[in-house]
Coordinates of C-alpha atoms and ligand atoms in Angstrom, one line a residue:
M1 CA 6.2 -10.9 32.3
H2 CA 8.7 -7.9 32.9
I3 CA 8.6 -5.3 35.7
L4 CA 10.1 -2.2 37.0
V5 CA 10.0 -1.7 40.3
I6 CA 11.0 2.6 41.2
D7 CA 11.1 3.1 44.8
D8 CA 13.2 5.5 47.1
E9 CA 13.1 3.4 49.7
K10 CA 15.4 0.3 49.9
S11 CA 13.9 -2.2 52.5
Q12 CA 10.5 -1.8 50.0
R13 CA 12.8 -2.2 46.8
D14 CA 14.1 -5.6 48.2
I15 CA 11.0 -6.8 49.5
L16 CA 9.2 -6.3 46.2
E17 CA 12.1 -7.8 44.0
D18 CA 12.2 -11.0 46.6
I19 CA 8.2 -11.3 46.0
L20 CA 8.3 -10.3 42.5
T21 CA 11.5 -13.2 41.2
D22 CA 10.0 -15.6 43.9
A23 CA 6.6 -15.6 42.0
G24 CA 8.6 -16.0 38.7
Y25 CA 8.9 -12.5 37.1
S26 CA 11.7 -10.6 35.4
V27 CA 12.4 -7.7 37.9
V28 CA 14.3 -4.5 37.2
I29 CA 14.8 -2.0 40.2
A30 CA 15.4 2.1 40.1
E31 CA 15.9 4.1 42.8
N32 CA 14.2 7.2 42.1
G33 CA 11.8 8.5 39.2
D34 CA 14.8 9.7 37.3
E35 CA 16.1 7.2 37.2
G36 CA 13.1 5.0 36.6
L37 CA 12.0 6.7 33.4
E38 CA 15.0 6.2 32.4
Y39 CA 14.4 2.6 32.2
A40 CA 11.2 2.7 31.7
T41 CA 11.6 4.1 28.2
S42 CA 14.3 2.6 27.2
G43 CA 13.6 -1.2 28.2
N44 CA 10.8 -3.5 27.2
F45 CA 8.5 -3.6 30.4
D46 CA 4.8 -4.7 30.2
L47 CA 4.8 -3.4 34.0
V48 CA 5.9 -0.3 35.9
L49 CA 5.4 -0.4 39.9
S50 CA 6.3 3.0 41.1
D51 CA 5.9 4.5 44.5
L52 CA 3.9 7.6 44.5
K53 CA 6.3 10.0 47.1
M54 CA 9.7 10.4 45.8
P55 CA 12.0 13.3 45.6
G56 CA 12.7 14.5 42.1
K57 CA 10.2 13.3 39.6
D58 CA 7.4 11.3 42.0
G59 CA 5.0 8.6 41.0
L60 CA 2.7 10.8 38.8
D61 CA 5.7 12.1 36.6
V62 CA 6.4 8.0 36.0
L63 CA 3.2 7.8 35.5
K64 CA 2.6 10.2 32.7
G65 CA 6.4 9.7 31.1
V66 CA 5.3 5.9 30.7
R67 CA 1.8 6.5 29.5
D68 CA 3.3 9.1 26.9
F69 CA 6.2 6.5 25.7
N70 CA 3.9 3.4 25.6
P71 CA -0.1 3.2 26.8
E72 CA 0.3 -0.1 26.5
I73 CA 2.8 -0.5 29.6
Q74 CA 0.5 -0.9 32.9
V75 CA 1.5 1.1 35.8
I76 CA 0.8 1.0 39.6
I77 CA 1.4 3.5 42.3
M78 CA 2.0 2.5 46.0
T79 CA 0.9 4.8 48.2
A80 CA 1.8 5.4 52.0
F81 CA -1.6 5.3 54.3
G82 CA -3.3 8.4 54.4
T83 CA -2.4 9.7 50.9
I84 CA -5.3 8.4 49.2
P85 CA -6.3 11.7 47.2
G86 CA -2.7 10.8 45.3
A87 CA -4.0 7.5 44.3
V88 CA -7.2 9.2 43.2
N89 CA -5.0 11.2 41.0
A90 CA -2.9 8.5 40.1
I91 CA -6.1 6.6 38.6
K92 CA -6.9 9.9 36.7
G93 CA -4.0 9.6 35.5
G94 CA -4.0 6.2 33.5
A95 CA -2.9 4.3 36.2
F96 CA -3.7 0.7 36.3
D97 CA -4.3 0.6 39.9
Y98 CA -3.1 1.7 43.5
L99 CA -1.9 -0.2 46.5
T100 CA -1.9 1.2 49.6
K101 CA 1.4 0.7 51.9
P102 CA 1.8 -1.5 53.7
F103 CA 0.3 -4.4 52.0
K104 CA 0.4 -8.1 52.3
K105 CA 2.1 -10.1 49.3
E106 CA -1.0 -11.7 48.2
E107 CA -2.8 -8.6 47.3
L108 CA 0.5 -7.4 45.8
L109 CA 0.5 -10.4 43.6
H110 CA -2.9 -10.3 42.7
V111 CA -2.7 -6.5 41.9
V112 CA 0.5 -7.9 39.2
R113 CA -1.6 -10.9 37.9
R114 CA -4.6 -8.7 36.6
A115 CA -2.3 -5.9 35.5
G116 CA -0.6 -8.7 33.3
E117 CA -3.8 -9.8 31.8
R118 CA -4.7 -6.3 31.0
H119 CA -1.7 -5.9 29.5
A120 CA -2.0 -8.9 27.3
L121 CA -5.4 -8.1 26.2
I122 CA -4.4 -4.5 25.0
S123 CA -1.3 -6.1 23.0
E124 CA -2.8 -8.8 21.7
N125 CA -5.8 -6.4 20.3
R126 CA -3.1 -3.7 18.9
K127 CA -1.4 -6.6 17.4
L128 CA -4.9 -8.0 15.6
K129 CA -5.4 -4.2 14.5
D130 CA -2.3 -4.2 13.1
E131 CA -2.4 -7.3 11.1
I132 CA -5.9 -5.8 9.6
S133 CA -4.8 -3.2 8.7
K134 CA -1.7 -4.8 7.3
Q135 CA -4.0 -6.6 5.2
Y136 CA -6.0 -3.7 4.2
H137 CA -3.4 -1.7 2.4
Y138 CA 0.7 -1.8 1.9
Q139 CA 2.0 1.9 2.0
N140 CA 0.2 3.5 -0.3
I141 CA -1.4 0.7 -1.9
I142 CA -4.9 -0.1 -1.0
G143 CA -6.4 -3.7 -1.6
K144 CA -7.7 -6.7 0.6
S145 CA -8.5 -9.1 -2.2
A146 CA -6.7 -12.1 -2.1
A147 CA -4.6 -11.2 -5.3
M148 CA -3.9 -7.7 -3.4
R149 CA -2.2 -9.5 -0.2
E150 CA 0.0 -12.0 -2.4
I151 CA 1.2 -8.9 -4.1
Y152 CA 2.2 -7.3 -0.5
K153 CA 3.5 -10.5 0.9
L154 CA 5.9 -10.2 -2.2
I155 CA 7.1 -7.0 -1.2
D156 CA 7.8 -7.9 1.9
R157 CA 10.2 -10.5 1.1
I158 CA 12.2 -8.8 -1.5
K159 CA 12.0 -4.8 -0.1
D160 CA 15.3 -5.5 1.5
V161 CA 17.3 -7.1 -1.0
D162 CA 18.5 -5.8 -3.8
T163 CA 17.4 -8.1 -6.7
T164 CA 16.0 -6.5 -9.5
V165 CA 12.6 -6.6 -10.0
L166 CA 9.6 -6.1 -13.3
I167 CA 6.9 -5.0 -12.3
S168 CA 4.1 -5.8 -15.0
G169 CA 0.3 -5.0 -15.4
E170 CA -1.9 -2.7 -17.6
S171 CA -2.2 0.7 -17.3
G172 CA -3.5 2.2 -14.1
T173 CA -3.0 -0.9 -12.1
G174 CA -0.9 0.3 -9.7
K175 CA 2.7 -0.2 -11.0
E176 CA 4.4 3.0 -10.0
L177 CA 3.0 2.5 -6.5
V178 CA 4.4 -1.0 -6.0
A179 CA 8.0 0.5 -7.2
R180 CA 7.3 3.4 -4.4
A181 CA 6.4 0.7 -1.6
I182 CA 9.2 -1.1 -2.7
H183 CA 11.8 1.4 -2.2
F184 CA 10.1 3.3 0.7
S185 CA 9.7 0.7 2.8
G186 CA 12.9 -1.1 2.4
K187 CA 16.4 -0.5 3.7
R188 CA 17.1 2.1 1.2
S189 CA 14.3 4.4 1.8
N190 CA 16.6 7.3 2.7
G191 CA 18.6 6.9 -0.4
P192 CA 16.6 8.8 -3.2
F193 CA 14.0 7.3 -5.8
V194 CA 14.5 8.2 -9.1
A195 CA 11.8 7.5 -11.8
I196 CA 12.3 7.9 -15.4
N197 CA 9.5 7.4 -17.8
C198 CA 11.7 5.7 -21.2
G199 CA 8.8 6.2 -23.0
A200 CA 8.3 10.0 -22.6
I201 CA 11.7 11.0 -23.3
P202 CA 12.7 12.0 -27.0
E203 CA 14.6 9.3 -28.3
S204 CA 17.8 11.9 -28.9
L205 CA 18.1 12.4 -25.0
I206 CA 17.2 9.3 -23.7
E207 CA 20.6 8.0 -23.1
S208 CA 22.4 11.0 -21.6
E209 CA 19.2 11.4 -19.1
L210 CA 19.8 7.7 -18.3
F211 CA 24.2 7.9 -18.1
G212 CA 24.7 11.4 -18.2
H213 CA 26.9 13.2 -20.5
E214 CA 30.2 15.2 -20.3
K215 CA 30.5 18.6 -21.7
G216 CA 31.2 18.9 -24.9
S217 CA 30.0 15.5 -26.3
F218 CA 27.6 16.4 -28.2
T219 CA 26.4 19.4 -30.3
G220 CA 24.4 21.4 -27.4
A221 CA 26.1 19.8 -24.7
D222 CA 27.6 22.4 -23.1
K223 CA 27.6 21.8 -19.6
S224 CA 28.2 18.1 -18.1
H225 CA 24.7 16.3 -17.0
I226 CA 24.1 13.6 -14.1
G227 CA 22.3 10.9 -15.8
K228 CA 19.5 9.2 -13.6
F229 CA 21.6 6.3 -12.7
E230 CA 24.1 8.3 -10.6
Q231 CA 21.5 10.6 -9.3
A232 CA 20.0 7.3 -7.8
Q233 CA 23.2 6.5 -6.0
S234 CA 22.2 4.6 -2.9
G235 CA 18.5 4.3 -3.6
T236 CA 16.6 3.2 -6.2
I237 CA 16.1 3.5 -9.9
F238 CA 12.4 3.0 -11.6
L239 CA 12.7 2.5 -15.2
D240 CA 9.3 2.7 -16.3
E241 CA 7.8 1.7 -19.3
I242 CA 11.0 -0.2 -20.1
G243 CA 9.1 -2.0 -23.0
T244 CA 9.2 1.3 -25.8
M245 CA 13.4 1.3 -25.0
R246 CA 14.9 1.4 -28.2
A247 CA 17.7 -1.8 -29.4
D248 CA 20.5 0.3 -28.9
L249 CA 19.8 1.6 -25.3
Q250 CA 18.7 -1.9 -24.2
I251 CA 22.4 -3.2 -24.9
K252 CA 24.2 -0.5 -23.4
L253 CA 21.3 -0.8 -20.3
L254 CA 22.0 -4.3 -20.6
R255 CA 26.0 -3.5 -20.0
V256 CA 25.3 -1.3 -17.0
L257 CA 22.7 -4.1 -15.2
Q258 CA 25.8 -6.4 -15.7
E259 CA 28.6 -4.6 -14.4
R260 CA 27.2 -2.2 -12.0
K261 CA 29.2 0.7 -13.6
V262 CA 27.8 3.6 -15.8
E263 CA 29.8 5.7 -18.3
R264 CA 29.0 9.2 -19.0
V265 CA 28.3 9.8 -22.9
G266 CA 31.9 11.2 -24.3
S267 CA 33.5 10.0 -21.0
Q268 CA 36.3 7.8 -20.7
T269 CA 35.9 6.7 -17.2
S270 CA 33.1 5.1 -15.5
T271 CA 31.3 5.5 -11.9
E272 CA 30.8 2.3 -9.9
L273 CA 27.0 2.0 -9.2
D274 CA 25.1 1.0 -5.9
V275 CA 21.5 1.4 -7.1
R276 CA 18.8 -0.8 -6.8
V277 CA 16.8 -1.4 -10.5
L278 CA 12.6 -1.3 -10.9
A279 CA 11.4 -1.5 -14.1
A280 CA 7.8 -1.4 -15.1
T281 CA 5.9 -1.9 -18.8
N282 CA 2.5 -2.5 -19.7
D283 CA 3.3 -4.2 -22.7
D284 CA 3.8 -8.1 -23.0
L285 CA 7.4 -8.0 -22.8
E286 CA 7.6 -12.0 -23.5
L287 CA 5.9 -11.7 -26.7
K288 CA 8.2 -8.5 -27.4
V289 CA 10.8 -11.3 -26.7
R290 CA 9.3 -13.8 -28.9
E291 CA 9.0 -11.0 -31.6
G292 CA 12.4 -10.0 -31.6
S293 CA 11.5 -6.2 -30.5
F294 CA 13.1 -7.2 -26.7
R295 CA 16.4 -8.2 -26.3
T296 CA 15.8 -11.9 -24.1
D297 CA 19.0 -11.1 -22.2
L298 CA 18.0 -7.9 -21.0
Y299 CA 14.7 -9.5 -20.1
H300 CA 16.4 -12.0 -18.1
R301 CA 18.3 -9.2 -16.3
L302 CA 15.1 -7.4 -15.1
N303 CA 12.9 -10.5 -14.7
V304 CA 15.3 -11.9 -11.8
F305 CA 11.4 -11.3 -9.5
H306 CA 8.3 -10.8 -11.1
I307 CA 5.6 -8.6 -9.5
K308 CA 2.7 -8.8 -11.8
L309 CA -0.6 -6.6 -11.5
P310 CA -4.2 -7.9 -12.0
K311 CA -6.2 -5.8 -13.5
L312 CA -9.1 -3.9 -11.5
S313 CA -11.7 -6.1 -12.7
E314 CA -9.9 -9.4 -11.5
R315 CA -10.2 -8.0 -7.9
K316 CA -13.8 -6.7 -7.8
D317 CA -13.2 -6.9 -3.7
D318 CA -11.2 -4.1 -3.5
I319 CA -14.0 -1.4 -5.1
L320 CA -15.2 -0.5 -2.5
L321 CA -12.4 -0.4 0.0
L322 CA -10.8 1.7 -3.2
S323 CA -13.8 4.0 -4.0
N324 CA -14.2 5.1 0.1
H325 CA -10.4 6.1 0.4
F326 CA -10.7 7.8 -3.1
I327 CA -14.3 9.6 -1.5
N328 CA -12.0 10.3 1.9
K329 CA -9.2 11.9 -0.4
Y330 CA -11.0 14.1 -2.4
T331 CA -14.0 15.1 -0.5
E332 CA -10.6 16.6 2.1
R333 CA -9.1 17.9 -0.9
Y334 CA -11.9 19.8 -2.0
N335 CA -13.4 20.6 1.2
K336 CA -16.7 18.9 1.0
N337 CA -18.6 17.1 3.7
Q338 CA -19.2 13.5 4.0
I339 CA -20.5 11.8 1.2
A340 CA -21.3 8.3 0.4
L341 CA -22.3 6.2 -2.4
T342 CA -25.8 4.9 -2.8
Q343 CA -26.4 1.2 -3.5
A344 CA -27.0 1.8 -6.9
A345 CA -24.0 3.7 -7.2
F346 CA -21.7 1.0 -5.7
K347 CA -23.6 -1.5 -8.4
A348 CA -22.7 0.8 -11.0
L349 CA -19.0 0.5 -10.4
D350 CA -18.9 -3.1 -9.5
N351 CA -20.5 -3.8 -13.2
Y352 CA -18.2 -1.5 -14.8
A353 CA -15.2 -3.3 -16.5
F354 CA -12.7 -0.2 -15.8
P355 CA -10.6 -0.6 -18.8
G356 CA -8.1 2.1 -17.0
N357 CA -8.1 0.3 -13.5
V358 CA -7.6 1.9 -10.5
R359 CA -6.2 5.5 -12.2
E360 CA -10.4 5.3 -13.7
L361 CA -12.2 4.7 -10.8
E362 CA -9.9 7.6 -8.7
N363 CA -10.8 9.6 -11.8
I364 CA -14.4 8.8 -11.6
I365 CA -15.0 9.1 -8.1
E366 CA -12.6 12.9 -8.2
K367 CA -15.1 14.1 -10.7
A368 CA -18.2 12.9 -8.8
I369 CA -17.3 14.8 -6.0
I370 CA -16.4 17.6 -7.6
L371 CA -19.6 18.0 -8.9
S372 CA -21.4 16.8 -6.0
D373 CA -23.5 18.9 -3.7
G374 CA -25.4 16.2 -1.5
P375 CA -24.0 13.8 0.7
Q376 CA -24.6 10.9 -1.9
I377 CA -23.1 10.4 -4.7
D378 CA -25.8 8.2 -7.1
A379 CA -25.4 5.9 -9.9
A380 CA -25.8 9.2 -12.6
D381 CA -23.3 11.0 -10.8
L382 CA -20.8 8.5 -11.5
M383 CA -20.8 9.5 -15.3
I384 CA -19.5 6.3 -16.1
P385 CA -18.5 6.0 -19.5
D386 CA -21.0 5.0 -22.2
A387 CA -22.2 1.3 -21.8
V388 CA -20.5 0.5 -25.5
H389 CA -16.7 0.7 -24.1
S390 CA -17.8 -1.0 -20.9
I391 CA -18.2 -4.3 -22.4
H392 CA -15.8 -6.2 -21.9
Y393 CA -13.1 -5.7 -24.8
S394 CA -10.5 -8.3 -24.3
D395 CA -6.8 -8.1 -26.2
K396 CA -8.1 -11.2 -28.3
D397 CA -10.7 -8.3 -29.8
A398 CA -8.1 -6.2 -31.1
S399 CA -7.6 -7.8 -33.8
K400 CA -11.3 -8.7 -34.9
S401 CA -12.7 -6.5 -38.0
L402 CA -15.3 -3.9 -37.0
P403 CA -18.4 -5.6 -37.8
E404 CA -17.1 -9.1 -36.1
L405 CA -16.3 -6.9 -33.0
E406 CA -20.3 -5.1 -33.4
E407 CA -21.5 -8.7 -33.7
K408 CA -19.9 -9.2 -30.3
L409 CA -20.4 -6.2 -28.8
I410 CA -24.0 -6.8 -29.7
Y411 CA -24.0 -10.5 -28.4
D412 CA -22.7 -9.7 -25.1
A413 CA -24.9 -6.4 -24.7
L414 CA -27.7 -9.3 -25.0
K415 CA -27.0 -11.6 -23.2
E416 CA -25.9 -9.2 -20.2
N417 CA -29.7 -7.7 -20.9
F418 CA -30.9 -11.3 -20.9
G419 CA -32.2 -11.1 -24.7
S420 CA -34.0 -7.5 -23.9
L421 CA -33.9 -5.6 -27.0
K422 CA -35.2 -2.5 -25.1
R423 CA -32.3 -2.4 -22.2
T424 CA -29.8 -3.7 -25.0
A425 CA -30.6 -1.0 -27.2
K426 CA -30.4 1.7 -24.0
K427 CA -26.8 0.0 -22.9
L428 CA -25.6 0.4 -26.7
G429 CA -26.9 3.5 -27.3
I430 CA -28.7 2.7 -30.3
T431 CA -32.3 2.9 -31.2
Y432 CA -34.2 -0.2 -31.1
K433 CA -35.0 -0.5 -34.6
T434 CA -31.5 -0.2 -35.5
L435 CA -30.8 -2.9 -32.9
Q436 CA -33.5 -5.2 -34.5
Y437 CA -31.7 -4.6 -37.6
R438 CA -28.0 -5.6 -36.6
I439 CA -29.5 -8.7 -34.7
K440 CA -31.1 -9.9 -38.0
K441 CA -28.2 -8.8 -40.0
Y442 CA -25.7 -11.0 -37.5
A443 CA -28.2 -13.5 -37.4
I444 CA -28.6 -13.6 -33.4
D445 CA -31.0 -15.7 -31.8
K446 CA -31.9 -13.2 -28.9
N447 CA -34.1 -16.2 -27.6
Q448 CA -31.3 -17.9 -25.9
F449 CA -30.6 -15.2 -23.4
K450 CA -33.9 -15.3 -22.4
Q451 CA -34.4 -16.1 -18.5
N452 CA -36.8 -19.1 -17.6
Ligands
ATP501 N1 -3.9 -0.2 -5.3 C1 -4.0 1.0 -5.4 N2 -4.4 1.3 -4.1 C2 -4.6 3.1 -4.0 N3 -4.2 4.0 -5.2 C3 -4.0 2.9 -6.8 C4 -4.1 2.1 -6.4 N4 -3.3 1.3 -7.5 C5 -3.5 2.6 -8.5 N5 -3.5 3.5 -7.3 C6 -3.4 5.1 -7.9 O1 -3.9 4.7 -9.4 C7 -3.2 5.7 -10.1 C8 -2.5 5.1 -11.1 O2 -1.5 4.4 -10.5 P1 0.5 4.5 -11.2 O3 0.4 5.3 -11.7 O4 1.0 3.7 -10.3 O5 -0.6 3.2 -12.2 P2 0.6 2.7 -13.5 O6 0.1 1.0 -12.9 O7 2.3 2.9 -13.4 O8 -0.3 3.2 -14.8 P3 0.4 3.3 -15.9 O9 1.1 2.5 -16.4 O10 -0.4 3.7 -16.9 O11 1.8 4.3 -15.6 C9 -2.4 6.8 -9.1 O12 -3.1 7.6 -8.9 C10 -2.1 6.0 -7.9 O13 -2.1 6.1 -6.6
MG502 MG1 3.3 4.2 -14.2

């Protein structure tokens, strides 16, 4: 344990130093309150032992300064006989205990030991809390599921190195959020974070947007323009929707990534780049590579490190946590009183497939908060999109014909409702009669779903 002793009386300082050092503590000595406070707020002390009456800053000033700096540091105040009111004030001000001079060696060591135990307990608790909060979020990313905790670990591992990272995942899974977390928790956080959506910029402008151009380099270029790469100097560039990039730009981008230099359109000279590159895609880039619409070499350049974000439906553990997070966010934004989800509302969320992932959950909650006027949000208030759309629709289904899809939807809905025609019809938003007709048409045996 690391102890700071503050006393203006030399004999007292010497005794304390001897006793505490003999007992195995590491001790630093200060001769007055000012010096003591300076040490206390720049060192790494667990315990401060300070005299009460001193010229300049007294023991109460030291106590306050130490508590403000770090409330985990325990303070013991030493008072001369007869200054009990001062000691009482010290306790009120958050001192751990006080010692009345002259005190016995055992008395001193006993109090110091107890203070040490208290310090250990408090810092242990704090560490535990830090641990827990670390697991529940990473910067603004919320989630405690195993899948998200893996992602936090990955981010932690790569935030301070300059590797290029490819972030993939369906729309609304948090790709941009992850890119920002990498930048803002890493060593480039003081530099700019420049995002560019490669899919949203007209094709004719994207080259100049990325790399910049010189005045007169093409019709309409009446001023020179700094591209996003140069804007991101000493920071991070985030190339969003990279899968949409045109073939001729893919090769230019590859060259920039390889050479770490950028040449403005119409310029003969190049600029050295100190930029970290993060890219995101909700396309299956590997498939695009196989199909030949995305360059293999660029793919490998970007995919030095890969973070794949799970769908929300694959991490249902997080739905409640995220819902509460968004409820807090939007009750605050719209000045509403505390609102909670009913059990039924939570169940409805839990059953929903969220094709739009976290963004969709956020939108659902925001709408419900805006429209809510009570302390509760019920299932119906969530206005979860039509049942038909909530039945899981996978990529594989995209190639199915309409009758095939219809058959699958009816099959899935029947299964979900254990063969009850009434509930299935309701869920699909069609009449009982229509459902009967379709079941016959597709020759589905509804009895197979009945529970015994
Ligand atoms: N884990 C999460 N915790 C909190 N908010 C999240 C999380 N994931 C996504 N969001 C929120 O959902 C919205 C969409 O996230 P983001 O823009 O990062 O998704 P995306 O994967 O980039 O989507 P797209 O492919 O459509 O661009 C944002 O408002 C974001 O704050
Ligand atoms: Mg995005």
